[in-house]
């Protein structure tokens, strides 16, 4: 049975990645141990870390100014770690969605937050390009892709202030000038790996001396010094990340992946725009290529539509519980075929009920 | 090839647990999805959480006063979360080892710490029973098993103050009156599951109002309210925990496991005590049944001994890098057979080199 998995995260992973991760859980090294049984201080794991780090840097074209960490606690813990480590007095944030807002709320517990733009009143359907980053703030924080509402930043500002970006839902999905960023973080369970691991990429020179007595687990400097094994990391998820990054590399790198992602999202947005029964509420230039949200124009047809897509083995199409409607999360691993199946259902639905 | 895995953590897991976790990664639910691809808000995962929680409570004989959380960040993050959530002014700690000391250092960043006993000067080879817990402290913190040096608390105090216990290396290994404890935490990668998950068991009535503006991820109340899915948890590791707890239950519960653990450790300590070439430095009544440390009396025989045990497919026997010597971590999953192989090597080594 072919399943079309549009889950927003944890979500679809490449078949090969799953196969290889299974192989490693059964038998990882020359001793016949499971990946789950090897020490995080073993040579075996050292190699995994080195390979994964190199793949991240290689795919993103990052130079030696950057370090890559593999931590725990999701983007949520980064909402705290970022201001804890980088805020002296005040930082600037873009409020482009529910997760962006969560980041702001956590930062406010630690210091002063200046919100340069909030899309909240307009239900986050667009992202302003007309904001100015003050020179005096310690950093500028943004969310590259807003998973819930389905918007995506297409342009990142030029500024002398470090740019901190939550890329949880679109990391490795498109080519950017990653050297523009001071810090990038992303929880793994969308485009990268299994849940329970966060990739944090830091330009070393943005690390400052704060006057805070930072708890060790929240201190980037300690994790950097200990190469992500200050305490036992999520070995399984790091290994699975390595497999996904290899898969991306073998596909031809991020540019090729981006091309396919654009193709998939274009097809789906075209259908939503064309189809009389659906609408997407996002400003066209801000539409996400990862999370495509849409609504029925006639709410009373919900049951009919739900029955139809479920019958086609589509899963995870429900919109976020706060927003309702539908959301097709079309991450790197989702094949064009699945998007086509969804489009066909939408067409057929229109044919019957329009 | 039969491997004898004495790793201190991540460490050996029951074969069945690995087999079943593999099965779930290949195909978890009726859709044929991998465990790695299901949502943390799905019915499938809800069932896993419920089952795992019930197994924890059932095996430990905990009543409805307790909640079970599945978090990230290891024991290390708990070193911070405990004082953050539970310390008003001052807490009492036992300094029984390197990890206990780490917990103290993190607590000092947040409030006042009273150290009731420190084994540091005596290299942590014993645990005092002659300490008095002051009534006025907010909690009493101890480490039930000291993984590095190889000591274990056999008696826990009677006190009106909440007892907080780091059980990372001996949880589910022996029967205790768990209702004595206010909070128990344990990183999963020793006796329970794969790395990257921490079990936290809290007696709800110990949660107080502190004046702190706690970062959300560090706030027990938020995790309790959200049933451990405030953010995406480590699904794979939680599932694997469930499998291990089922394995324990099927063996007959913690009492049976404890009996086997005692049998294994007794055999090994007896051999160390008997053998002319080895010594254990821990006070007999404080010896750990989980991590058995020992040293060569003649250091120049190191290479000879190392060659011998390696030849017998023993791995992970090196002592902690701070301490040197040897450490056999004999967690629940290690079979008596592996302990016997080690003992045979020690006997043979004595026969040749004594």
XYZ file of C-alpha atoms in Angstrom:
708
model
C 0.000 0.000 0.000
C 1.504 3.319 -1.071
C 0.990 5.985 1.581
C 1.178 9.702 0.939
C 2.483 11.181 4.179
C 1.874 14.930 4.481
C 2.606 15.066 8.231
C 4.058 18.380 9.422
C 6.688 16.729 11.593
C 7.725 14.114 12.543
C 7.225 13.462 8.864
C 8.236 11.469 5.865
C 11.877 10.393 5.545
C 13.572 8.967 2.449
C 12.994 5.208 2.221
C 16.726 4.594 1.885
C 17.408 6.515 5.074
C 14.985 4.344 7.004
C 16.459 1.180 5.506
C 20.012 2.166 6.377
C 19.098 3.298 9.875
C 17.465 -0.081 10.464
C 20.608 -1.808 9.297
C 22.630 0.202 11.820
C 20.261 -0.615 14.676
C 20.577 -4.305 13.905
C 24.338 -4.338 13.441
C 26.515 -1.307 13.414
C 30.172 -2.107 13.753
C 32.645 -4.903 13.397
C 31.547 -6.308 16.753
C 27.963 -6.752 15.622
C 26.703 -4.203 18.141
C 23.592 -2.190 17.542
C 24.001 1.538 16.878
C 22.012 1.927 20.112
C 24.712 0.128 22.095
C 27.842 2.001 21.045
C 29.428 4.617 23.270
C 29.225 8.293 22.380
C 32.956 8.385 23.094
C 33.790 5.516 20.738
C 35.778 5.868 17.539
C 32.665 4.657 15.711
C 30.608 7.561 16.931
C 33.436 10.041 16.455
C 33.382 9.138 12.767
C 29.611 9.613 12.589
C 29.897 13.063 14.147
C 32.713 14.079 11.862
C 30.911 12.886 8.757
C 27.626 14.522 9.737
C 29.343 17.808 10.587
C 31.188 17.813 7.286
C 28.008 17.086 5.353
C 26.199 19.995 7.029
C 29.054 22.364 6.280
C 29.573 21.050 2.797
C 25.919 21.185 1.757
C 25.506 24.685 3.201
C 28.834 25.909 1.920
C 30.010 27.022 5.341
C 33.635 27.836 6.063
C 35.749 27.262 9.154
C 34.170 30.247 10.918
C 31.206 27.994 11.677
C 30.733 25.141 14.121
C 27.923 22.606 14.020
C 26.301 21.280 17.203
C 23.855 18.429 17.727
C 21.807 19.193 20.811
C 18.508 18.243 22.438
C 15.378 20.070 23.543
C 14.116 21.099 20.120
C 13.754 24.611 18.765
C 11.965 25.351 22.041
C 15.167 25.104 24.053
C 16.905 27.264 21.439
C 14.296 29.954 22.077
C 15.959 30.199 25.502
C 19.561 29.385 24.622
C 19.780 32.106 21.973
C 18.997 35.036 24.288
C 20.791 33.397 27.210
C 24.018 33.293 25.221
C 23.716 36.226 22.866
C 21.623 38.952 24.426
C 23.394 41.658 26.351
C 20.532 44.120 26.504
C 18.121 43.955 23.650
C 17.378 41.905 20.568
C 15.123 42.420 17.560
C 12.572 39.800 16.525
C 10.180 39.280 13.640
C 6.800 37.970 14.756
C 5.824 35.988 11.680
C 3.906 33.123 13.241
C 3.059 31.114 16.314
C 6.536 29.629 16.704
C 8.189 33.011 16.099
C 5.931 34.368 18.825
C 6.965 31.553 21.166
C 10.598 32.510 20.567
C 9.741 36.099 21.470
C 7.984 35.095 24.683
C 10.989 33.079 25.819
C 13.416 35.887 24.951
C 11.334 38.336 26.980
C 12.038 36.237 30.061
C 15.714 36.978 29.610
C 15.970 40.498 28.223
C 14.429 43.260 26.177
C 12.764 42.377 22.903
C 12.055 44.815 20.109
C 9.482 43.468 17.677
C 10.226 44.881 14.242
C 7.149 43.442 12.603
C 4.168 41.459 13.785
C 1.837 39.723 11.384
C -0.389 38.617 14.224
C -3.296 40.983 13.609
C -3.460 39.825 10.000
C -3.296 36.200 11.120
C 0.260 35.920 9.866
C -0.722 35.709 6.193
C 2.231 37.810 5.058
C 5.758 38.774 6.055
C 6.783 42.411 5.933
C 9.859 43.379 3.971
C 9.744 46.932 5.308
C 11.401 46.638 8.654
C 14.659 48.202 9.732
C 17.078 46.436 12.000
C 18.504 48.894 14.540
C 22.302 48.837 14.732
C 22.280 48.779 18.512
C 20.457 45.470 19.069
C 22.501 42.410 19.974
C 20.969 40.239 17.290
C 18.084 39.911 14.875
C 15.908 36.784 15.136
C 13.649 35.427 12.414
C 11.841 32.235 11.459
C 12.607 31.225 7.895
C 9.502 29.106 7.419
C 6.305 29.313 9.419
C 5.048 25.748 9.578
C 1.596 26.445 10.940
C 0.306 29.202 8.691
C 2.462 28.371 5.672
C 4.616 31.407 4.970
C 8.306 31.532 4.147
C 10.881 34.306 4.133
C 12.271 34.616 0.642
C 14.664 37.472 1.348
C 16.923 37.903 4.353
C 18.093 41.363 5.343
C 21.564 42.811 5.011
C 22.677 43.954 8.407
C 25.755 44.281 10.553
C 23.843 42.652 13.421
C 24.056 38.818 13.728
C 21.082 37.138 12.071
C 19.691 34.252 14.124
C 17.309 32.024 12.232
C 14.967 29.213 13.218
C 15.049 27.003 10.112
C 13.293 24.035 11.707
C 10.906 23.475 8.852
C 12.956 24.393 5.799
C 16.585 23.628 6.543
C 18.289 21.848 3.615
C 15.281 22.593 1.397
C 16.690 25.556 -0.529
C 19.923 27.266 -1.316
C 20.660 30.401 0.666
C 23.778 32.364 1.373
C 24.151 30.655 4.724
C 27.233 32.719 5.553
C 24.856 35.638 6.070
C 23.675 34.019 9.292
C 25.217 34.236 12.727
C 23.309 31.249 14.072
C 20.926 28.767 12.482
C 18.964 26.198 14.432
C 16.584 23.488 13.348
C 14.868 20.630 15.090
C 15.520 17.472 13.117
C 12.080 15.898 12.795
C 10.901 17.695 9.658
C 13.491 17.667 6.930
C 16.363 15.808 8.524
C 15.876 12.938 10.916
C 13.925 11.392 13.752
C 12.657 13.559 16.619
C 14.720 14.547 19.640
C 17.681 16.330 18.101
C 18.427 19.922 17.145
C 21.093 21.073 14.738
C 22.687 24.369 15.776
C 25.119 26.103 13.442
C 27.082 28.956 14.980
C 29.445 31.507 13.548
C 31.985 31.447 16.319
C 32.718 35.159 16.362
C 29.176 36.082 17.439
C 29.685 34.415 20.817
C 30.023 37.097 23.427
C 30.699 37.338 27.105
C 27.420 37.848 28.885
C 27.358 38.498 32.595
C 25.080 35.519 33.071
C 25.988 32.418 35.011
C 24.663 30.135 32.295
C 23.545 26.594 33.210
C 26.014 24.305 31.467
C 23.525 22.610 29.168
C 22.392 26.024 27.914
C 25.907 27.258 27.181
C 26.941 27.099 23.519
C 30.611 27.550 24.448
C 30.559 24.385 26.563
C 28.960 22.361 23.779
C 31.459 23.720 21.266
C 34.387 22.903 23.531
C 33.036 19.379 24.048
C 32.111 18.837 20.384
C 28.464 18.061 21.229
C 29.342 15.270 23.657
C 29.316 17.355 26.841
C 26.617 14.882 27.764
C 25.301 11.880 25.853
C 23.745 13.094 22.593
C 20.935 11.514 20.596
C 23.148 9.081 18.712
C 20.378 7.478 16.689
C 19.010 10.778 15.416
C 22.455 12.129 14.564
C 23.195 8.982 12.585
C 19.892 9.226 10.752
C 20.686 12.873 9.939
C 23.938 11.746 8.433
C 22.006 9.349 6.204
C 19.568 12.070 5.103
C 22.379 14.480 4.326
C 24.105 11.793 2.272
C 20.831 11.257 0.445
C 20.673 14.997 -0.326
C 24.267 15.001 -1.470
C 23.680 12.015 -3.724
C 20.681 13.755 -5.252
C 23.006 16.561 -6.290
C 22.903 18.867 -3.292
C 20.542 21.504 -2.004
C 20.085 23.291 -5.359
C 18.635 20.189 -6.970
C 16.428 19.525 -3.949
C 15.238 23.126 -4.093
C 14.304 22.786 -7.758
C 12.171 19.734 -6.966
C 10.599 21.433 -3.980
C 9.629 24.421 -6.098
C 8.156 22.148 -8.713
C 6.021 20.351 -6.126
C 4.779 23.507 -4.422
C 4.084 25.268 -7.709
C 1.891 22.403 -8.876
C -0.040 22.403 -5.621
C -0.504 26.182 -5.346
C -1.580 26.290 -9.000
C -4.253 23.727 -8.261
C -5.459 25.552 -5.147
C -5.678 28.820 -7.096
C -7.382 27.178 -10.041
C -9.826 25.008 -8.124
C -13.188 26.662 -7.337
C -13.593 24.862 -4.046
C -10.308 25.809 -2.351
C -8.415 28.867 -1.314
C -5.020 29.721 0.116
C -4.903 32.836 2.277
C -1.200 33.649 2.101
C 0.234 36.561 0.107
C 1.610 34.971 -3.044
C 5.186 36.151 -2.605
C 5.322 34.781 0.950
C 3.933 31.323 0.305
C 5.886 28.492 1.832
C 7.351 25.807 -0.389
C 7.300 23.420 2.567
C 3.890 23.805 4.209
C 1.036 24.518 1.843
C -2.122 25.535 3.689
C -5.565 25.689 2.124
C -9.204 25.943 3.077
C -12.502 24.788 1.687
C -14.615 27.656 0.454
C -17.727 25.734 1.471
C -17.171 24.354 4.950
C -20.118 21.965 4.705
C -18.164 19.882 2.185
C -15.485 19.003 4.732
C -16.659 15.467 5.400
C -16.905 14.731 1.678
C -13.390 15.982 0.970
C -11.907 14.209 3.983
C -13.424 10.932 2.872
C -11.996 11.369 -0.581
C -8.357 12.027 0.337
C -8.353 9.414 3.056
C -9.514 6.881 0.510
C -6.438 7.682 -1.570
C -4.115 6.762 1.323
C -3.241 10.350 2.043
C -2.452 11.035 5.700
C -1.519 14.066 7.787
C -3.432 16.590 5.672
C -5.338 18.159 8.578
C -4.422 21.782 9.250
C -2.785 22.744 12.527
C -5.291 22.530 15.388
C -5.121 26.301 15.944
C -5.904 27.116 12.332
C -8.062 24.325 10.941
C -8.360 23.768 7.207
C -5.705 21.704 5.464
C -1.946 21.644 5.367
C 0.172 19.647 2.988
C 3.694 19.492 4.348
C 5.800 18.757 1.316
C 9.269 18.325 2.729
C 12.305 17.146 0.770
C 11.426 13.463 1.082
C 7.898 13.668 -0.265
C 7.787 12.506 -3.880
C 6.146 14.486 -6.659
C 3.854 11.494 -7.060
C 2.241 12.112 -3.666
C 1.603 15.751 -4.518
C 0.068 14.625 -7.798
C -2.245 12.211 -5.998
C -3.455 15.057 -3.785
C -3.993 17.314 -6.789
C -5.957 14.596 -8.552
C -8.192 14.222 -5.502
C -8.787 17.970 -5.449
C -9.677 17.966 -9.141
C -12.016 15.039 -8.755
C -13.593 16.679 -5.705
C -14.248 19.817 -7.742
C -15.701 17.782 -10.597
C -18.227 16.158 -8.279
C -19.134 18.982 -5.900
C -18.628 22.198 -7.811
C 30.367 -13.761 17.245
C 29.143 -13.339 20.802
C 30.106 -9.947 22.186
C 30.264 -9.115 25.871
C 29.352 -5.436 26.075
C 30.379 -3.800 29.367
C 29.916 -0.240 28.087
C 28.896 2.259 30.780
C 26.279 3.908 28.606
C 25.051 3.896 25.907
C 25.220 0.229 26.699
C 23.792 -3.189 26.082
C 20.051 -3.518 25.450
C 18.011 -6.720 25.463
C 18.176 -8.414 22.054
C 14.383 -8.561 21.880
C 14.140 -4.829 22.455
C 16.440 -4.141 19.541
C 14.549 -6.565 17.321
C 11.191 -5.018 18.130
C 12.456 -1.464 17.763
C 13.766 -2.375 14.322
C 10.393 -3.772 13.396
C 8.777 -0.487 14.405
C 11.238 1.590 12.401
C 10.483 -0.488 9.316
C 6.715 -0.540 9.720
C 4.875 0.812 12.676
C 1.187 1.193 12.053
C -1.589 0.052 9.802
C -0.415 2.489 7.128
C 3.006 0.924 6.906
C 4.694 4.063 8.194
C 7.958 3.978 10.064
C 7.895 4.819 13.769
C 10.139 7.730 12.749
C 7.403 9.150 10.512
C 4.425 9.232 12.858
C 3.273 12.427 14.509
C 3.792 12.977 18.234
C 0.144 14.047 18.290
C -1.135 10.879 16.622
C -3.299 8.267 18.307
C -0.469 5.810 17.686
C 1.957 7.821 19.745
C -0.606 8.628 22.410
C -0.917 4.886 22.997
C 2.868 4.494 23.243
C 3.034 7.270 25.836
C 0.199 5.849 27.845
C 1.635 2.365 27.821
C 5.147 3.528 28.725
C 3.844 5.728 31.546
C 1.776 2.892 32.950
C 4.720 0.515 32.802
C 6.932 2.957 34.705
C 4.290 3.470 37.385
C 3.402 -0.176 37.548
C 6.969 -1.462 37.816
C 7.841 1.148 40.446
C 4.586 0.782 42.308
C 3.768 4.476 42.089
C 0.333 5.819 42.797
C -1.627 8.659 41.247
C 0.373 11.254 43.191
C 3.128 10.779 40.625
C 3.487 11.904 37.025
C 5.999 10.567 34.527
C 7.682 12.821 31.969
C 9.849 11.975 28.984
C 12.191 14.882 28.352
C 15.461 15.674 26.621
C 18.839 17.061 27.662
C 19.948 14.160 29.852
C 20.582 14.214 33.572
C 22.665 17.317 32.867
C 19.608 19.413 32.079
C 17.921 18.000 35.190
C 20.837 19.345 37.246
C 19.452 22.748 36.256
C 15.731 22.003 36.104
C 15.608 20.619 39.638
C 16.837 23.792 41.391
C 15.093 26.037 38.886
C 11.750 24.498 39.774
C 12.194 23.412 43.360
C 14.659 25.671 45.113
C 13.308 28.646 46.968
C 16.411 29.425 48.986
C 18.578 26.482 49.775
C 18.903 22.798 49.029
C 20.967 19.988 50.510
C 23.172 17.779 48.344
C 25.288 14.692 48.811
C 28.584 14.855 46.936
C 29.130 11.177 46.232
C 30.844 11.328 42.853
C 31.689 13.307 39.767
C 28.120 13.461 38.491
C 26.785 14.367 41.945
C 29.345 17.150 42.003
C 28.192 18.344 38.572
C 24.649 18.530 39.932
C 25.938 20.633 42.831
C 27.804 23.014 40.545
C 24.687 23.613 38.450
C 22.517 24.128 41.538
C 24.977 26.712 42.870
C 24.269 28.827 39.801
C 20.671 29.082 40.893
C 20.692 29.167 44.684
C 22.361 28.159 47.898
C 23.684 24.640 48.254
C 24.444 22.925 51.536
C 26.698 19.903 51.062
C 25.855 17.346 53.736
C 28.647 14.985 52.831
C 31.483 15.012 50.334
C 33.448 11.897 49.504
C 35.755 13.861 47.251
C 38.836 13.879 49.457
C 38.619 10.107 49.780
C 38.177 9.779 46.020
C 34.520 8.911 46.485
C 35.203 5.356 47.643
C 32.420 5.402 50.232
C 29.085 7.052 50.965
C 28.434 8.426 54.422
C 25.345 7.296 56.291
C 25.929 9.867 59.048
C 24.481 12.994 57.589
C 21.500 14.936 58.835
C 19.067 16.592 56.497
C 18.070 20.005 57.874
C 14.322 20.558 58.008
C 14.598 24.002 56.498
C 16.107 23.078 53.104
C 13.824 22.968 50.076
C 14.933 19.518 49.008
C 17.603 16.880 49.439
C 19.459 15.703 46.320
C 21.357 12.461 45.967
C 22.753 10.174 43.280
C 21.647 6.600 43.781
C 24.481 5.042 41.801
C 27.815 6.626 41.001
C 28.699 5.300 37.567
C 32.286 6.449 37.447
C 33.695 5.289 40.764
C 31.254 2.421 41.306
C 29.382 3.151 44.527
C 25.675 2.818 45.204
C 23.415 4.129 47.952
C 21.817 1.172 49.675
C 19.779 3.154 52.188
C 17.798 6.303 51.590
C 17.066 8.653 54.472
C 13.760 9.247 56.158
C 13.000 12.929 55.978
C 10.114 15.345 55.648
C 12.054 17.164 52.924
C 11.476 16.024 49.298
C 14.142 13.560 48.193
C 15.368 14.206 44.641
C 17.352 11.386 43.156
C 19.462 10.978 40.037
C 18.930 7.299 39.199
C 20.492 7.466 35.739
C 22.599 4.365 36.157
C 20.454 2.133 38.324
C 16.817 2.899 37.584
C 14.742 -0.274 37.193
C 17.647 -2.355 38.529
C 16.418 -2.876 42.108
C 13.328 -2.605 44.191
C 13.056 0.479 46.360
C 10.223 2.193 48.114
C 9.907 4.671 45.271
C 7.120 6.528 47.065
C 9.818 7.873 49.371
C 11.053 10.090 46.570
C 9.790 13.499 45.530
C 11.470 13.398 42.146
C 13.463 10.749 40.308
C 15.282 11.363 37.061
C 17.281 9.094 34.819
C 18.819 9.437 31.406
C 17.715 6.504 29.308
C 20.937 5.244 27.752
C 22.060 2.925 30.530
C 19.305 0.667 31.740
C 16.375 1.733 29.614
C 16.726 2.795 26.016
C 18.696 4.636 23.359
C 20.376 7.945 24.164
C 18.650 11.321 24.050
C 15.786 10.887 26.476
C 15.360 11.446 30.197
C 12.661 9.939 32.367
C 11.495 12.305 35.119
C 9.093 11.068 37.787
C 7.545 13.764 39.946
C 5.368 13.649 43.012
C 3.037 16.450 42.045
C 2.690 17.963 45.508
C 6.370 18.928 45.691
C 5.939 21.456 42.887
C 6.058 24.915 44.368
C 5.684 28.456 43.207
C 9.117 29.945 42.787
C 9.508 33.602 41.945
C 11.493 32.675 38.864
C 10.398 33.378 35.335
C 11.282 29.881 34.182
C 12.084 29.264 30.500
C 9.272 27.048 29.236
C 11.410 24.040 28.395
C 12.808 24.071 31.941
C 9.393 24.226 33.589
C 8.090 20.897 34.929
C 4.576 22.305 35.236
C 4.435 23.046 31.518
C 5.611 19.546 30.619
C 3.109 18.003 33.008
C 0.275 20.089 31.583
C 1.283 19.083 28.058
C 1.898 15.425 28.891
C 5.500 15.539 27.603
C 4.499 16.803 24.173
C 4.964 20.508 24.855
C 7.448 20.138 22.022
C 8.309 17.114 19.924
C 9.748 14.405 22.191
C 12.243 11.689 21.316
C 9.659 9.260 19.954
C 12.108 6.522 19.067
C 13.718 6.445 22.495
C 10.379 6.542 24.307
C 9.164 3.607 22.225
C 12.350 1.659 22.930
C 11.883 2.379 26.653
C 8.436 0.883 26.426
C 9.946 -2.262 24.946
C 12.565 -2.502 27.702
C 9.967 -2.005 30.417
C 7.834 -4.735 28.850
C 10.897 -6.954 28.846
C 11.394 -6.276 32.572
C 7.739 -6.942 33.268
C 7.858 -10.209 31.343
C 10.906 -11.279 33.320
C 8.811 -10.913 36.468
C 9.366 -7.283 37.423
C 12.074 -5.359 39.207
C 12.479 -7.826 42.114
C 13.473 -10.623 39.770
C 15.808 -8.323 37.850
C 17.348 -7.220 41.135
C 17.989 -10.807 42.160
C 19.846 -11.467 38.905
C 21.786 -8.239 39.219
C 22.910 -9.159 42.721
C 23.949 -12.568 41.526
C 26.050 -11.088 38.730
C 27.725 -8.457 40.879
C 28.391 -10.879 43.725
C 30.189 -13.283 41.386
C 32.316 -10.478 40.001
C 33.196 -8.869 43.348
C 34.017 -12.284 44.759
C 36.446 -12.852 41.948
C 38.059 -9.424 42.348
C 38.470 -10.017 46.089
C 39.784 -13.522 45.590
C 42.111 -12.822 42.690
C 45.669 -11.825 43.658
C 46.107 -9.511 40.714
C 43.083 -7.254 41.155
C 41.590 -4.940 43.701
C 38.413 -2.951 44.181
C 38.781 0.221 46.222
C 35.170 0.752 47.288
C 33.927 0.157 50.832
C 32.171 -3.195 50.688
C 28.774 -1.967 51.849
C 28.757 0.801 49.232
C 29.733 -1.240 46.200
C 27.609 -0.708 43.138
C 25.713 -3.604 41.628
C 25.727 -1.794 38.289
C 29.270 -0.509 37.774
C 32.000 -2.703 39.137
C 35.378 -0.948 39.146
C 38.687 -2.688 39.653
C 42.389 -2.094 39.276
C 45.445 -4.152 38.509
C 47.734 -4.421 41.480
C 50.692 -4.519 39.101
C 50.232 -1.781 36.522
C 52.901 -3.221 34.225
C 50.576 -6.133 33.414
C 48.009 -3.837 31.805
C 48.848 -4.673 28.205
C 48.756 -8.402 28.979
C 45.355 -8.229 30.635
C 43.919 -5.964 27.933
C 45.004 -8.371 25.240
C 43.376 -11.254 27.085
C 39.913 -9.787 27.578
C 39.827 -8.268 24.132
C 40.561 -11.696 22.691
C 37.446 -12.993 24.457
C 35.233 -10.428 22.649
C 34.801 -8.313 25.735
C 34.336 -4.608 25.003
C 33.854 -1.442 27.055
C 35.874 -2.630 30.036
C 38.130 0.440 30.233
C 37.656 2.514 33.385
C 36.368 6.067 33.131
C 39.021 8.351 31.649
C 39.282 10.304 34.920
C 39.912 7.217 37.010
C 41.659 4.656 34.812
C 41.610 0.985 35.736
C 38.653 -1.125 34.685
C 34.910 -0.854 34.936
C 32.438 -3.592 34.157
C 29.018 -2.023 33.734
C 26.650 -4.880 34.379
C 23.257 -3.381 33.665
C 19.991 -5.299 33.549
C 20.506 -6.499 29.988
C 23.935 -8.027 30.438
C 23.659 -11.806 30.765
C 25.310 -13.782 33.548
C 27.227 -15.523 30.787
C 29.141 -12.327 29.934
C 30.075 -11.808 33.561
C 31.259 -15.416 33.692
C 33.439 -14.899 30.606
C 35.081 -11.915 32.297
C 35.637 -13.890 35.486
C 37.179 -16.736 33.531
C 39.568 -14.308 31.858
C 40.553 -12.919 35.256
C 41.165 -16.403 36.600
C 43.219 -17.389 33.595
C 45.166 -14.138 33.827
C 45.991 -14.892 37.444
C 47.009 -18.422 36.586
C 49.514 -17.174 34.022
C 50.856 -14.028 35.647
C 50.556 -14.515 39.368
